[in-house]
Amino acid sequence: MSEDTNGRWSGFFLTLEGPEGCGKSTQAELLAEHFRRSGLLTVVTREPGGTVLGDKLRALLLDPAHGEMTPRTELLLYEAARAQHVEQVIRPALERGALVVCDRFMDSSSVYQGNGLGLYGESVALLNRFAVADVTPDLTVVLDLPAADGLRRANATGSPDRIEQRPAAFHERVRKGFLALARAEPARVVVVSATDRREQVCCDIIRMVTDRWRQ
Ligand code: TMP
């Protein structure tokens, strides 16, 4: 968000969201390549992760051995990783004027732990606010595709992690949750079809960022 619109920072905070296998990581790399070539300071990061602590929490969260993890424990671990990530990586980068491209952020908690696991939406929203403080995305792109197609793509690259192992109905609720979020917050959350060519998807996102940044 530009300094003159709200004085928070001079960088731009883009988050990429969507169901499993939607191609967020590929898009994050393509976007970074494009914006770095244009001479822009670009930071690519991801959740859970992005910090030493966050990567350790990621390993705990995704390890299929932790089947005993309760939904509230799971949410708190994602939020803990997020709080560290915001203060150690995202906020400083935005204050330096960078474009921050983050592969998943608070909306994944709303959708996976809220819609997916059935945790009360207000509780998830409260914990999201606590973890991010005032660091909220300027733009969120949801890469949408049928949940079953995404799972097939994700499973083709390795053995499924603890979250990917959940039943198809969970992943359907996740997809629907992201689409509902875009309807609820159309100014911030935009849906792009993840089944389009990846170069096309990348061009669409570049246009959205340049239209919104320094308006
Ligand atoms: P990734 O595989 O897209 O990097 O994300 C890791 C997994 O963690 C993915 O299954 C989505 C899940 N997740 C949540 O359930 N809640 C969250 O808040 C985040 C950030 C990710």
PDB file of C-alpha atoms and ligand atoms in Angstrom:
ATOM      1  CA  MET A   1       0.000   0.000   0.000  1.00  0.00           C
ATOM      2  CA  SER A   2       1.447   3.348  -0.867  1.00  0.00           C
ATOM      3  CA  GLU A   3       2.468   5.707   1.923  1.00  0.00           C
ATOM      4  CA  ASP A   4       0.192   8.487   0.722  1.00  0.00           C
ATOM      5  CA  THR A   5      -2.963   6.369   0.977  1.00  0.00           C
ATOM      6  CA  ASN A   6      -2.665   5.312   4.605  1.00  0.00           C
ATOM      7  CA  GLY A   7       0.887   5.892   5.839  1.00  0.00           C
ATOM      8  CA  ARG A   8       1.472   2.264   6.897  1.00  0.00           C
ATOM      9  CA  TRP A   9       4.430   1.489   4.640  1.00  0.00           C
ATOM     10  CA  SER A  10       5.686   2.123   1.135  1.00  0.00           C
ATOM     11  CA  GLY A  11       5.814  -1.543   0.043  1.00  0.00           C
ATOM     12  CA  PHE A  12       3.051  -3.768  -1.276  1.00  0.00           C
ATOM     13  CA  PHE A  13       1.803  -6.911   0.432  1.00  0.00           C
ATOM     14  CA  LEU A  14       0.490  -9.586  -1.942  1.00  0.00           C
ATOM     15  CA  THR A  15      -0.755 -12.914  -0.623  1.00  0.00           C
ATOM     16  CA  LEU A  16      -1.450 -15.996  -2.738  1.00  0.00           C
ATOM     17  CA  GLU A  17      -4.080 -18.428  -1.505  1.00  0.00           C
ATOM     18  CA  GLY A  18      -6.046 -21.409  -2.715  1.00  0.00           C
ATOM     19  CA  PRO A  19      -6.664 -25.129  -2.262  1.00  0.00           C
ATOM     20  CA  GLU A  20      -3.887 -27.738  -2.394  1.00  0.00           C
ATOM     21  CA  GLY A  21      -2.000 -27.969  -5.690  1.00  0.00           C
ATOM     22  CA  CYS A  22      -3.292 -24.643  -7.026  1.00  0.00           C
ATOM     23  CA  GLY A  23       0.172 -23.485  -8.180  1.00  0.00           C
ATOM     24  CA  LYS A  24       0.855 -20.699  -5.641  1.00  0.00           C
ATOM     25  CA  SER A  25       4.530 -21.490  -5.274  1.00  0.00           C
ATOM     26  CA  THR A  26       5.100 -21.482  -9.033  1.00  0.00           C
ATOM     27  CA  GLN A  27       3.299 -18.151  -9.316  1.00  0.00           C
ATOM     28  CA  ALA A  28       5.332 -16.690  -6.456  1.00  0.00           C
ATOM     29  CA  GLU A  29       8.544 -17.606  -8.324  1.00  0.00           C
ATOM     30  CA  LEU A  30       7.294 -16.251 -11.671  1.00  0.00           C
ATOM     31  CA  LEU A  31       6.168 -13.003 -10.050  1.00  0.00           C
ATOM     32  CA  ALA A  32       9.482 -12.563  -8.235  1.00  0.00           C
ATOM     33  CA  GLU A  33      11.373 -13.140 -11.475  1.00  0.00           C
ATOM     34  CA  HIS A  34       9.294 -10.499 -13.247  1.00  0.00           C
ATOM     35  CA  PHE A  35       9.421  -7.843 -10.539  1.00  0.00           C
ATOM     36  CA  ARG A  36      13.140  -8.351  -9.790  1.00  0.00           C
ATOM     37  CA  ARG A  37      13.884  -7.960 -13.480  1.00  0.00           C
ATOM     38  CA  SER A  38      12.021  -4.632 -13.288  1.00  0.00           C
ATOM     39  CA  GLY A  39      14.441  -3.604 -10.532  1.00  0.00           C
ATOM     40  CA  LEU A  40      11.941  -3.889  -7.707  1.00  0.00           C
ATOM     41  CA  LEU A  41      12.958  -5.110  -4.255  1.00  0.00           C
ATOM     42  CA  THR A  42      10.915  -8.323  -3.970  1.00  0.00           C
ATOM     43  CA  VAL A  43      10.670 -10.675  -1.004  1.00  0.00           C
ATOM     44  CA  VAL A  44       9.118 -14.108  -1.513  1.00  0.00           C
ATOM     45  CA  THR A  45       8.085 -15.967   1.587  1.00  0.00           C
ATOM     46  CA  ARG A  46       5.556 -18.524   2.752  1.00  0.00           C
ATOM     47  CA  GLU A  47       3.381 -19.722   5.627  1.00  0.00           C
ATOM     48  CA  PRO A  48       3.765 -21.633   7.713  1.00  0.00           C
ATOM     49  CA  GLY A  49       7.469 -20.830   7.533  1.00  0.00           C
ATOM     50  CA  GLY A  50       9.622 -17.919   6.468  1.00  0.00           C
ATOM     51  CA  THR A  51      11.603 -17.908   9.731  1.00  0.00           C
ATOM     52  CA  VAL A  52      13.665 -20.479  11.628  1.00  0.00           C
ATOM     53  CA  LEU A  53      10.902 -20.853  14.218  1.00  0.00           C
ATOM     54  CA  GLY A  54       8.218 -20.907  11.534  1.00  0.00           C
ATOM     55  CA  ASP A  55       9.954 -23.687   9.621  1.00  0.00           C
ATOM     56  CA  LYS A  56      10.102 -25.773  12.790  1.00  0.00           C
ATOM     57  CA  LEU A  57       6.388 -25.176  13.390  1.00  0.00           C
ATOM     58  CA  ARG A  58       5.707 -26.078   9.742  1.00  0.00           C
ATOM     59  CA  ALA A  59       7.436 -29.415  10.201  1.00  0.00           C
ATOM     60  CA  LEU A  60       5.299 -30.099  13.313  1.00  0.00           C
ATOM     61  CA  LEU A  61       2.080 -29.047  11.587  1.00  0.00           C
ATOM     62  CA  LEU A  62       2.549 -31.071   8.415  1.00  0.00           C
ATOM     63  CA  ASP A  63       4.016 -34.240   9.910  1.00  0.00           C
ATOM     64  CA  PRO A  64       1.441 -37.055   9.463  1.00  0.00           C
ATOM     65  CA  ALA A  65       2.746 -38.548  12.737  1.00  0.00           C
ATOM     66  CA  HIS A  66       0.887 -35.804  14.679  1.00  0.00           C
ATOM     67  CA  GLY A  67      -2.597 -37.166  14.121  1.00  0.00           C
ATOM     68  CA  GLU A  68      -3.452 -36.333  17.738  1.00  0.00           C
ATOM     69  CA  MET A  69      -3.247 -32.564  17.153  1.00  0.00           C
ATOM     70  CA  THR A  70      -6.533 -30.886  18.083  1.00  0.00           C
ATOM     71  CA  PRO A  71      -8.036 -28.171  15.835  1.00  0.00           C
ATOM     72  CA  ARG A  72      -7.380 -25.420  18.419  1.00  0.00           C
ATOM     73  CA  THR A  73      -3.768 -26.526  18.875  1.00  0.00           C
ATOM     74  CA  GLU A  74      -3.373 -26.509  15.109  1.00  0.00           C
ATOM     75  CA  LEU A  75      -4.772 -22.994  14.803  1.00  0.00           C
ATOM     76  CA  LEU A  76      -2.536 -21.675  17.595  1.00  0.00           C
ATOM     77  CA  LEU A  77       0.575 -23.160  15.979  1.00  0.00           C
ATOM     78  CA  TYR A  78      -0.251 -21.543  12.620  1.00  0.00           C
ATOM     79  CA  GLU A  79      -0.855 -18.226  14.398  1.00  0.00           C
ATOM     80  CA  ALA A  80       2.388 -18.521  16.373  1.00  0.00           C
ATOM     81  CA  ALA A  81       4.349 -19.056  13.163  1.00  0.00           C
ATOM     82  CA  ARG A  82       2.506 -16.068  11.656  1.00  0.00           C
ATOM     83  CA  ALA A  83       3.229 -13.682  14.531  1.00  0.00           C
ATOM     84  CA  GLN A  84       6.955 -14.420  14.230  1.00  0.00           C
ATOM     85  CA  HIS A  85       6.870 -14.139  10.441  1.00  0.00           C
ATOM     86  CA  VAL A  86       5.115 -10.769  10.491  1.00  0.00           C
ATOM     87  CA  GLU A  87       7.559  -9.159  12.911  1.00  0.00           C
ATOM     88  CA  GLN A  88      10.751 -10.768  11.647  1.00  0.00           C
ATOM     89  CA  VAL A  89      10.192 -10.726   7.869  1.00  0.00           C
ATOM     90  CA  ILE A  90       7.029  -9.142   6.468  1.00  0.00           C
ATOM     91  CA  ARG A  91       6.763  -5.835   8.330  1.00  0.00           C
ATOM     92  CA  PRO A  92      10.479  -4.940   7.965  1.00  0.00           C
ATOM     93  CA  ALA A  93      10.341  -5.714   4.228  1.00  0.00           C
ATOM     94  CA  LEU A  94       7.240  -3.565   3.711  1.00  0.00           C
ATOM     95  CA  GLU A  95       8.853  -0.742   5.652  1.00  0.00           C
ATOM     96  CA  ARG A  96      11.866  -0.981   3.309  1.00  0.00           C
ATOM     97  CA  GLY A  97       9.452  -0.491   0.393  1.00  0.00           C
ATOM     98  CA  ALA A  98       9.559  -4.081  -0.902  1.00  0.00           C
ATOM     99  CA  LEU A  99       6.955  -6.072  -2.739  1.00  0.00           C
ATOM    100  CA  VAL A 100       6.239  -8.989  -0.399  1.00  0.00           C
ATOM    101  CA  VAL A 101       4.785 -12.070  -2.085  1.00  0.00           C
ATOM    102  CA  CYS A 102       3.543 -14.448   0.583  1.00  0.00           C
ATOM    103  CA  ASP A 103       2.475 -18.003  -0.263  1.00  0.00           C
ATOM    104  CA  ARG A 104      -0.494 -18.332   2.158  1.00  0.00           C
ATOM    105  CA  PHE A 105      -1.302 -16.012   5.073  1.00  0.00           C
ATOM    106  CA  MET A 106      -4.163 -15.365   7.510  1.00  0.00           C
ATOM    107  CA  ASP A 107      -6.919 -16.342   5.031  1.00  0.00           C
ATOM    108  CA  SER A 108      -5.609 -19.915   5.076  1.00  0.00           C
ATOM    109  CA  SER A 109      -6.394 -20.043   8.807  1.00  0.00           C
ATOM    110  CA  SER A 110      -9.887 -18.620   8.257  1.00  0.00           C
ATOM    111  CA  VAL A 111     -10.571 -21.201   5.587  1.00  0.00           C
ATOM    112  CA  TYR A 112      -8.645 -24.351   6.636  1.00  0.00           C
ATOM    113  CA  GLN A 113      -9.230 -24.107  10.385  1.00  0.00           C
ATOM    114  CA  GLY A 114     -12.536 -22.184  10.148  1.00  0.00           C
ATOM    115  CA  ASN A 115     -14.447 -23.619   7.173  1.00  0.00           C
ATOM    116  CA  GLY A 116     -12.424 -26.837   6.985  1.00  0.00           C
ATOM    117  CA  LEU A 117     -12.209 -27.889  10.627  1.00  0.00           C
ATOM    118  CA  GLY A 118     -15.290 -26.019  11.806  1.00  0.00           C
ATOM    119  CA  LEU A 119     -13.623 -23.701  14.340  1.00  0.00           C
ATOM    120  CA  TYR A 120     -15.781 -20.699  15.157  1.00  0.00           C
ATOM    121  CA  GLY A 121     -15.075 -17.990  12.554  1.00  0.00           C
ATOM    122  CA  GLU A 122     -14.974 -15.150  15.087  1.00  0.00           C
ATOM    123  CA  SER A 123     -12.315 -16.958  17.138  1.00  0.00           C
ATOM    124  CA  VAL A 124     -10.148 -17.501  14.069  1.00  0.00           C
ATOM    125  CA  ALA A 125     -10.594 -13.854  13.065  1.00  0.00           C
ATOM    126  CA  LEU A 126      -9.609 -12.702  16.551  1.00  0.00           C
ATOM    127  CA  LEU A 127      -6.444 -14.811  16.575  1.00  0.00           C
ATOM    128  CA  ASN A 128      -5.603 -13.688  13.042  1.00  0.00           C
ATOM    129  CA  ARG A 129      -5.863 -10.053  14.142  1.00  0.00           C
ATOM    130  CA  PHE A 130      -3.715 -10.755  17.192  1.00  0.00           C
ATOM    131  CA  ALA A 131      -1.012 -12.463  15.100  1.00  0.00           C
ATOM    132  CA  VAL A 132      -0.813  -9.949  12.246  1.00  0.00           C
ATOM    133  CA  ALA A 133      -1.399  -6.748  14.243  1.00  0.00           C
ATOM    134  CA  ASP A 134      -1.874  -4.145  11.476  1.00  0.00           C
ATOM    135  CA  VAL A 135      -0.054  -6.083   8.744  1.00  0.00           C
ATOM    136  CA  THR A 136      -2.870  -7.091   6.402  1.00  0.00           C
ATOM    137  CA  PRO A 137      -2.570  -7.832   2.670  1.00  0.00           C
ATOM    138  CA  ASP A 138      -3.055  -5.085   0.085  1.00  0.00           C
ATOM    139  CA  LEU A 139      -4.187  -7.744  -2.374  1.00  0.00           C
ATOM    140  CA  THR A 140      -5.019 -11.435  -2.017  1.00  0.00           C
ATOM    141  CA  VAL A 141      -5.227 -13.661  -5.082  1.00  0.00           C
ATOM    142  CA  VAL A 142      -7.093 -16.949  -4.719  1.00  0.00           C
ATOM    143  CA  LEU A 143      -5.954 -19.471  -7.315  1.00  0.00           C
ATOM    144  CA  ASP A 144      -9.072 -21.551  -7.746  1.00  0.00           C
ATOM    145  CA  LEU A 145      -9.473 -25.072  -9.055  1.00  0.00           C
ATOM    146  CA  PRO A 146     -11.605 -28.123  -8.178  1.00  0.00           C
ATOM    147  CA  ALA A 147     -10.301 -29.570  -4.921  1.00  0.00           C
ATOM    148  CA  ALA A 148      -9.877 -33.080  -6.354  1.00  0.00           C
ATOM    149  CA  ASP A 149      -7.755 -31.784  -9.271  1.00  0.00           C
ATOM    150  CA  GLY A 150      -5.531 -29.850  -6.886  1.00  0.00           C
ATOM    151  CA  LEU A 151      -5.043 -32.850  -4.617  1.00  0.00           C
ATOM    152  CA  ARG A 152      -4.085 -34.971  -7.615  1.00  0.00           C
ATOM    153  CA  ARG A 153      -1.482 -32.375  -8.607  1.00  0.00           C
ATOM    154  CA  ALA A 154      -0.161 -32.091  -5.035  1.00  0.00           C
ATOM    155  CA  ASN A 155       0.035 -35.844  -4.522  1.00  0.00           C
ATOM    156  CA  ALA A 156       1.938 -36.306  -7.781  1.00  0.00           C
ATOM    157  CA  THR A 157       4.911 -34.479  -6.241  1.00  0.00           C
ATOM    158  CA  GLY A 158       5.351 -36.544  -3.071  1.00  0.00           C
ATOM    159  CA  SER A 159       3.611 -38.347  -0.241  1.00  0.00           C
ATOM    160  CA  PRO A 160       0.673 -36.382   1.223  1.00  0.00           C
ATOM    161  CA  ASP A 161       1.298 -34.371   4.410  1.00  0.00           C
ATOM    162  CA  ARG A 162      -1.001 -34.313   7.466  1.00  0.00           C
ATOM    163  CA  ILE A 163      -3.357 -31.726   5.925  1.00  0.00           C
ATOM    164  CA  GLU A 164      -3.378 -33.196   2.405  1.00  0.00           C
ATOM    165  CA  GLN A 165      -4.367 -36.554   3.925  1.00  0.00           C
ATOM    166  CA  ARG A 166      -7.723 -35.149   5.084  1.00  0.00           C
ATOM    167  CA  PRO A 167     -10.879 -36.387   3.340  1.00  0.00           C
ATOM    168  CA  ALA A 168     -12.112 -34.913   0.065  1.00  0.00           C
ATOM    169  CA  ALA A 169     -15.028 -33.200   1.861  1.00  0.00           C
ATOM    170  CA  PHE A 170     -12.545 -31.161   3.960  1.00  0.00           C
ATOM    171  CA  HIS A 171     -10.797 -29.923   0.811  1.00  0.00           C
ATOM    172  CA  GLU A 172     -14.156 -29.094  -0.807  1.00  0.00           C
ATOM    173  CA  ARG A 173     -15.044 -26.935   2.221  1.00  0.00           C
ATOM    174  CA  VAL A 174     -11.659 -25.222   1.852  1.00  0.00           C
ATOM    175  CA  ARG A 175     -12.313 -24.401  -1.789  1.00  0.00           C
ATOM    176  CA  LYS A 176     -15.794 -23.092  -1.005  1.00  0.00           C
ATOM    177  CA  GLY A 177     -14.383 -21.112   1.926  1.00  0.00           C
ATOM    178  CA  PHE A 178     -11.933 -19.254  -0.311  1.00  0.00           C
ATOM    179  CA  LEU A 179     -14.679 -18.463  -2.833  1.00  0.00           C
ATOM    180  CA  ALA A 180     -16.944 -17.186  -0.033  1.00  0.00           C
ATOM    181  CA  LEU A 181     -14.122 -15.009   1.277  1.00  0.00           C
ATOM    182  CA  ALA A 182     -13.716 -13.417  -2.164  1.00  0.00           C
ATOM    183  CA  ARG A 183     -17.445 -12.659  -2.247  1.00  0.00           C
ATOM    184  CA  ALA A 184     -17.279 -11.148   1.249  1.00  0.00           C
ATOM    185  CA  GLU A 185     -14.200  -8.964   0.592  1.00  0.00           C
ATOM    186  CA  PRO A 186     -14.207  -8.183  -3.145  1.00  0.00           C
ATOM    187  CA  ALA A 187     -11.957  -5.117  -2.807  1.00  0.00           C
ATOM    188  CA  ARG A 188      -9.082  -7.173  -1.402  1.00  0.00           C
ATOM    189  CA  VAL A 189      -9.651 -10.776  -2.522  1.00  0.00           C
ATOM    190  CA  VAL A 190      -9.666 -11.656  -6.223  1.00  0.00           C
ATOM    191  CA  VAL A 191     -10.261 -15.128  -7.677  1.00  0.00           C
ATOM    192  CA  VAL A 192      -8.188 -16.277 -10.655  1.00  0.00           C
ATOM    193  CA  SER A 193      -8.676 -19.623 -12.381  1.00  0.00           C
ATOM    194  CA  ALA A 194      -5.685 -21.843 -11.612  1.00  0.00           C
ATOM    195  CA  THR A 195      -6.499 -23.955 -14.662  1.00  0.00           C
ATOM    196  CA  ASP A 196      -5.507 -21.117 -17.042  1.00  0.00           C
ATOM    197  CA  ARG A 197      -1.972 -21.187 -18.493  1.00  0.00           C
ATOM    198  CA  ARG A 198       0.513 -20.288 -15.769  1.00  0.00           C
ATOM    199  CA  GLU A 199       1.997 -17.430 -17.863  1.00  0.00           C
ATOM    200  CA  GLN A 200      -1.527 -16.000 -18.259  1.00  0.00           C
ATOM    201  CA  VAL A 201      -2.213 -16.276 -14.531  1.00  0.00           C
ATOM    202  CA  CYS A 202       1.090 -14.517 -13.819  1.00  0.00           C
ATOM    203  CA  CYS A 203       0.290 -11.655 -16.250  1.00  0.00           C
ATOM    204  CA  ASP A 204      -3.131 -11.199 -14.633  1.00  0.00           C
ATOM    205  CA  ILE A 205      -1.571 -10.932 -11.171  1.00  0.00           C
ATOM    206  CA  ILE A 206       1.139  -8.508 -12.359  1.00  0.00           C
ATOM    207  CA  ARG A 207      -1.575  -6.255 -13.784  1.00  0.00           C
ATOM    208  CA  MET A 208      -3.533  -6.323 -10.512  1.00  0.00           C
ATOM    209  CA  VAL A 209      -0.443  -5.419  -8.484  1.00  0.00           C
ATOM    210  CA  THR A 210       0.621  -2.569 -10.762  1.00  0.00           C
ATOM    211  CA  ASP A 211      -2.945  -1.205 -10.907  1.00  0.00           C
ATOM    212  CA  ARG A 212      -3.173  -1.089  -7.125  1.00  0.00           C
ATOM    213  CA  TRP A 213       0.327  -0.103  -6.053  1.00  0.00           C
ATOM    214  CA  ARG A 214       1.086   3.620  -5.936  1.00  0.00           C
ATOM    215  CA  GLN A 215      -2.366   4.513  -7.253  1.00  0.00           C
TER     216      GLN A 215
HETATM  217  P1  TMP B   1       1.494 -25.226   1.572  1.00  0.00           P
HETATM  218  O1  TMP B   1       1.667 -26.666   1.362  1.00  0.00           O
HETATM  219  O2  TMP B   1       0.598 -24.551   0.625  1.00  0.00           O
HETATM  220  O3  TMP B   1       2.780 -24.510   1.750  1.00  0.00           O
HETATM  221  O4  TMP B   1       0.733 -25.040   2.979  1.00  0.00           O
HETATM  222  C1  TMP B   1       0.922 -25.874   4.021  1.00  0.00           C
HETATM  223  C2  TMP B   1      -0.375 -26.476   4.488  1.00  0.00           C
HETATM  224  O5  TMP B   1      -0.821 -25.774   5.640  1.00  0.00           O
HETATM  225  C3  TMP B   1      -1.525 -26.463   3.504  1.00  0.00           C
HETATM  226  O6  TMP B   1      -2.169 -27.739   3.605  1.00  0.00           O
HETATM  227  C4  TMP B   1      -2.451 -25.426   4.052  1.00  0.00           C
HETATM  228  C5  TMP B   1      -2.195 -25.455   5.541  1.00  0.00           C
HETATM  229  N1  TMP B   1      -2.433 -24.208   6.250  1.00  0.00           N
HETATM  230  C6  TMP B   1      -3.466 -24.146   7.166  1.00  0.00           C
HETATM  231  O7  TMP B   1      -4.196 -25.116   7.348  1.00  0.00           O
HETATM  232  N2  TMP B   1      -3.656 -22.986   7.870  1.00  0.00           N
HETATM  233  C7  TMP B   1      -2.848 -21.895   7.717  1.00  0.00           C
HETATM  234  O8  TMP B   1      -3.045 -20.873   8.377  1.00  0.00           O
HETATM  235  C8  TMP B   1      -1.783 -21.982   6.754  1.00  0.00           C
HETATM  236  C9  TMP B   1      -0.879 -20.805   6.559  1.00  0.00           C
HETATM  237  C10 TMP B   1      -1.611 -23.149   6.045  1.00  0.00           C
END
